[in-house]
mmCIF file of C-alpha atoms in Angstrom:
data_model
loop_
_atom_site.group_PDB
_atom_site.id
_atom_site.type_symbol
_atom_site.label_atom_id
_atom_site.label_comp_id
_atom_site.label_asym_id
_atom_site.label_seq_id
_atom_site.Cartn_x
_atom_site.Cartn_y
_atom_site.Cartn_z
ATOM 1 C CA SER A 176 101.612 115.493 121.849
ATOM 2 C CA ILE A 177 100.820 112.472 121.604
ATOM 3 C CA GLU A 178 104.324 111.275 121.566
ATOM 4 C CA GLY A 179 103.939 110.703 125.393
ATOM 5 C CA LEU A 180 101.421 108.245 125.155
ATOM 6 C CA ILE A 181 103.972 105.424 124.485
ATOM 7 C CA THR A 182 105.612 105.580 127.614
ATOM 8 C CA PHE A 183 102.354 105.840 129.587
ATOM 9 C CA PRO A 184 103.049 104.334 133.254
ATOM 10 C CA ASN A 185 100.442 101.203 133.418
ATOM 11 C CA ALA A 186 99.061 101.787 129.904
ATOM 12 C CA ALA A 187 98.529 98.018 129.626
ATOM 13 C CA GLU A 188 95.818 98.330 132.433
ATOM 14 C CA ILE A 189 93.648 101.444 130.884
ATOM 15 C CA THR A 190 90.611 99.705 128.922
ATOM 16 C CA ALA A 191 89.159 103.454 127.887
ATOM 17 C CA LEU A 192 91.236 106.070 126.682
ATOM 18 C CA ASP A 193 89.346 109.693 125.832
ATOM 19 C CA LEU A 194 91.570 112.454 123.604
ATOM 20 C CA GLY A 195 88.986 114.066 122.140
ATOM 21 C CA HIS A 196 89.172 117.503 121.542
ATOM 22 C CA ASN A 197 92.842 118.041 122.087
ATOM 23 C CA ARG A 198 93.789 119.012 118.838
ATOM 24 C CA LEU A 199 95.673 116.189 117.746
ATOM 25 C CA ILE A 200 96.985 116.579 113.958
ATOM 26 C CA ASN A 201 98.926 113.322 113.392
ATOM 27 C CA ILE A 202 99.320 110.014 115.221
ATOM 28 C CA PRO A 203 101.990 108.112 114.233
ATOM 29 C CA ALA A 204 102.192 104.658 113.783
ATOM 30 C CA LYS A 205 101.901 102.199 116.841
ATOM 31 C CA SER A 206 101.152 105.301 118.974
ATOM 32 C CA PHE A 207 99.105 102.895 121.304
ATOM 33 C CA SER A 208 100.547 100.090 121.203
ATOM 34 C CA SER A 209 101.439 99.684 124.664
ATOM 35 C CA PHE A 210 97.592 100.151 125.484
ATOM 36 C CA LYS A 211 97.210 96.055 125.231
ATOM 37 C CA ASN A 212 94.116 96.143 127.189
ATOM 38 C CA LEU A 213 92.247 99.601 125.651
ATOM 39 C CA GLU A 214 88.704 98.455 124.417
ATOM 40 C CA SER A 215 87.429 101.985 123.609
ATOM 41 C CA LEU A 216 89.274 104.838 122.089
ATOM 42 C CA TYR A 217 87.849 108.166 121.317
ATOM 43 C CA LEU A 218 89.384 110.492 119.007
ATOM 44 C CA GLN A 219 86.680 112.903 117.980
ATOM 45 C CA LYS A 220 86.944 116.163 117.325
ATOM 46 C CA ASN A 221 90.349 116.606 116.891
ATOM 47 C CA SER A 222 92.185 117.611 113.797
ATOM 48 C CA ILE A 223 93.697 114.395 112.402
ATOM 49 C CA ASP A 224 94.271 115.298 108.652
ATOM 50 C CA PHE A 225 95.638 111.969 107.977
ATOM 51 C CA ILE A 226 95.066 107.881 109.207
ATOM 52 C CA ASN A 227 98.341 106.002 109.517
ATOM 53 C CA SER A 228 97.394 102.392 108.916
ATOM 54 C CA GLU A 229 99.830 101.161 111.485
ATOM 55 C CA MET A 230 98.155 103.783 114.347
ATOM 56 C CA LEU A 231 95.726 100.884 115.717
ATOM 57 C CA HIS A 232 98.956 98.273 115.566
ATOM 58 C CA GLY A 233 98.852 96.214 119.164
ATOM 59 C CA LEU A 234 95.025 97.123 119.725
ATOM 60 C CA SER A 235 93.823 93.431 119.808
ATOM 61 C CA HIS A 236 90.785 93.934 122.074
ATOM 62 C CA LEU A 237 89.827 97.602 120.996
ATOM 63 C CA ARG A 238 85.702 97.068 120.560
ATOM 64 C CA LYS A 239 84.820 101.239 120.274
ATOM 65 C CA ILE A 240 86.446 103.881 118.248
ATOM 66 C CA SER A 241 85.169 107.188 117.565
ATOM 67 C CA LEU A 242 86.997 108.923 114.664
ATOM 68 C CA SER A 243 84.451 111.482 114.027
ATOM 69 C CA ARG A 244 84.911 115.378 112.985
ATOM 70 C CA ASN A 245 87.999 115.455 112.076
ATOM 71 C CA PRO A 246 89.512 116.469 108.582
ATOM 72 C CA PHE A 247 90.989 113.376 107.225
ATOM 73 C CA THR A 248 89.734 112.628 103.254
ATOM 74 C CA GLU A 249 90.460 108.753 103.532
ATOM 75 C CA ILE A 250 90.798 105.613 105.719
ATOM 76 C CA PRO A 251 93.239 102.981 104.076
ATOM 77 C CA ASN A 252 92.105 99.753 103.313
ATOM 78 C CA ASN A 253 93.516 97.568 106.424
ATOM 79 C CA MET A 254 93.088 100.289 108.958
ATOM 80 C CA PHE A 255 91.149 98.024 111.486
ATOM 81 C CA HIS A 256 93.514 94.838 110.548
ATOM 82 C CA TYR A 257 94.823 94.841 114.494
ATOM 83 C CA THR A 258 91.149 95.358 115.644
ATOM 84 C CA PRO A 259 89.714 91.827 115.048
ATOM 85 C CA LEU A 260 87.027 92.427 118.193
ATOM 86 C CA LEU A 261 85.998 96.044 116.949
ATOM 87 C CA HIS A 262 82.130 96.466 117.210
ATOM 88 C CA SER A 263 81.333 99.887 116.751
ATOM 89 C CA ILE A 264 83.356 102.538 114.310
ATOM 90 C CA GLU A 265 82.048 106.356 114.452
ATOM 91 C CA LEU A 266 83.110 107.899 111.286
ATOM 92 C CA GLU A 267 80.478 110.445 110.902
ATOM 93 C CA GLY A 268 81.356 114.031 109.821
ATOM 94 C CA ASN A 269 84.841 113.561 108.552
ATOM 95 C CA SER A 270 86.283 114.626 105.212
ATOM 96 C CA LEU A 271 85.741 111.562 103.765
ATOM 97 C CA LYS A 272 85.621 111.551 99.903
ATOM 98 C CA SER A 273 84.539 108.258 99.749
ATOM 99 C CA PHE A 274 84.219 105.098 101.796
ATOM 100 C CA ASN A 275 85.573 101.749 101.030
ATOM 101 C CA PRO A 276 83.897 98.878 102.305
ATOM 102 C CA GLU A 277 87.329 96.749 101.828
ATOM 103 C CA VAL A 278 87.938 98.667 105.387
ATOM 104 C CA ILE A 279 85.463 96.929 107.579
ATOM 105 C CA GLN A 280 85.379 93.308 105.246
ATOM 106 C CA ASN A 281 87.268 91.182 108.054
ATOM 107 C CA LEU A 282 85.906 92.491 111.224
ATOM 108 C CA PRO A 283 83.564 89.637 112.288
ATOM 109 C CA HIS A 284 82.300 91.202 115.335
ATOM 110 C CA LEU A 285 81.376 94.572 114.054
ATOM 111 C CA LYS A 286 77.526 95.479 114.789
ATOM 112 C CA LYS A 287 77.153 99.731 114.091
ATOM 113 C CA VAL A 288 79.041 101.791 111.417
ATOM 114 C CA TRP A 289 77.762 105.674 111.737
ATOM 115 C CA LEU A 290 78.569 107.131 108.432
ATOM 116 C CA ALA A 291 76.329 110.183 108.867
ATOM 117 C CA GLY A 292 77.238 113.588 107.109
ATOM 118 C CA TYR A 293 78.170 112.349 103.546
ATOM 119 C CA GLU A 294 75.540 113.325 101.249
ATOM 120 C CA ARG A 295 77.298 114.530 98.615
ATOM 121 C CA TRP A 296 78.855 110.959 97.705
ATOM 122 C CA LEU A 297 76.664 108.417 100.073
ATOM 123 C CA ASN A 298 73.827 107.853 97.826
ATOM 124 C CA ALA A 299 70.769 105.443 98.346
ATOM 125 C CA GLU A 300 72.563 103.050 95.516
ATOM 126 C CA PHE A 301 75.889 103.040 97.528
ATOM 127 C CA LYS A 302 73.716 102.747 101.253
ATOM 128 C CA ALA A 303 71.805 99.398 99.504
ATOM 129 C CA ASN A 304 75.155 98.041 98.420
ATOM 130 C CA LEU A 305 76.602 98.559 102.008
ATOM 131 C CA ARG A 306 73.616 96.748 103.406
ATOM 132 C CA ARG A 307 73.390 94.047 101.009
ATOM 133 C CA GLN A 308 77.282 93.381 101.561
ATOM 134 C CA PHE A 309 77.242 93.611 105.220
ATOM 135 C CA PRO A 310 73.753 92.493 106.202
ATOM 136 C CA ALA A 311 74.325 91.672 109.854
ATOM 137 C CA ILE A 312 75.723 95.003 110.077
ATOM 138 C CA GLU A 313 73.580 98.013 111.352
ATOM 139 C CA PHE A 314 74.778 101.128 109.069
ATOM 140 C CA ASP A 315 73.667 104.856 110.480
ATOM 141 C CA PHE A 316 73.913 107.108 107.782
ATOM 142 C CA GLU A 317 71.776 109.907 109.495
ATOM 143 C CA ASN A 318 72.464 110.109 113.499
ATOM 144 C CA TYR A 319 75.230 110.860 114.610
ATOM 145 C CA CYS A 320 76.494 108.371 117.613
ATOM 146 C CA SER A 321 75.251 108.127 120.788
ATOM 147 C CA TRP A 322 77.684 106.899 123.115
ATOM 148 C CA ARG A 323 80.183 109.518 122.243
#
């Protein structure tokens, strides 16, 4: 259960947290707020079917996040509001029905986004528009993330 993380001893000292492969389904708002210095969060290969827009509240030092291979279908537009230093987002292989560019609009340090596995809606025009709108960001539409 994710609830135990709220009172995790020495949470503020942890810089990386790997919760991948844990069958997590729901992550409540502010679940990671005691992890003040967290830089990397790995939530890949769980069963997360809903993304709470307040899930990352308090993670102002977060630089990498992996949310790949979960069954959620959408990402709230303000999902990364609390993570201004984010530079890598792994979103490949989920059940996303679309990707709204507003999700990454206010992330000045963002360098790479993995979006592989969405051939049914991720067409050439959409890819070109993303690259034109965010020229400083590398989008990977074919490969799975190499750092996780």
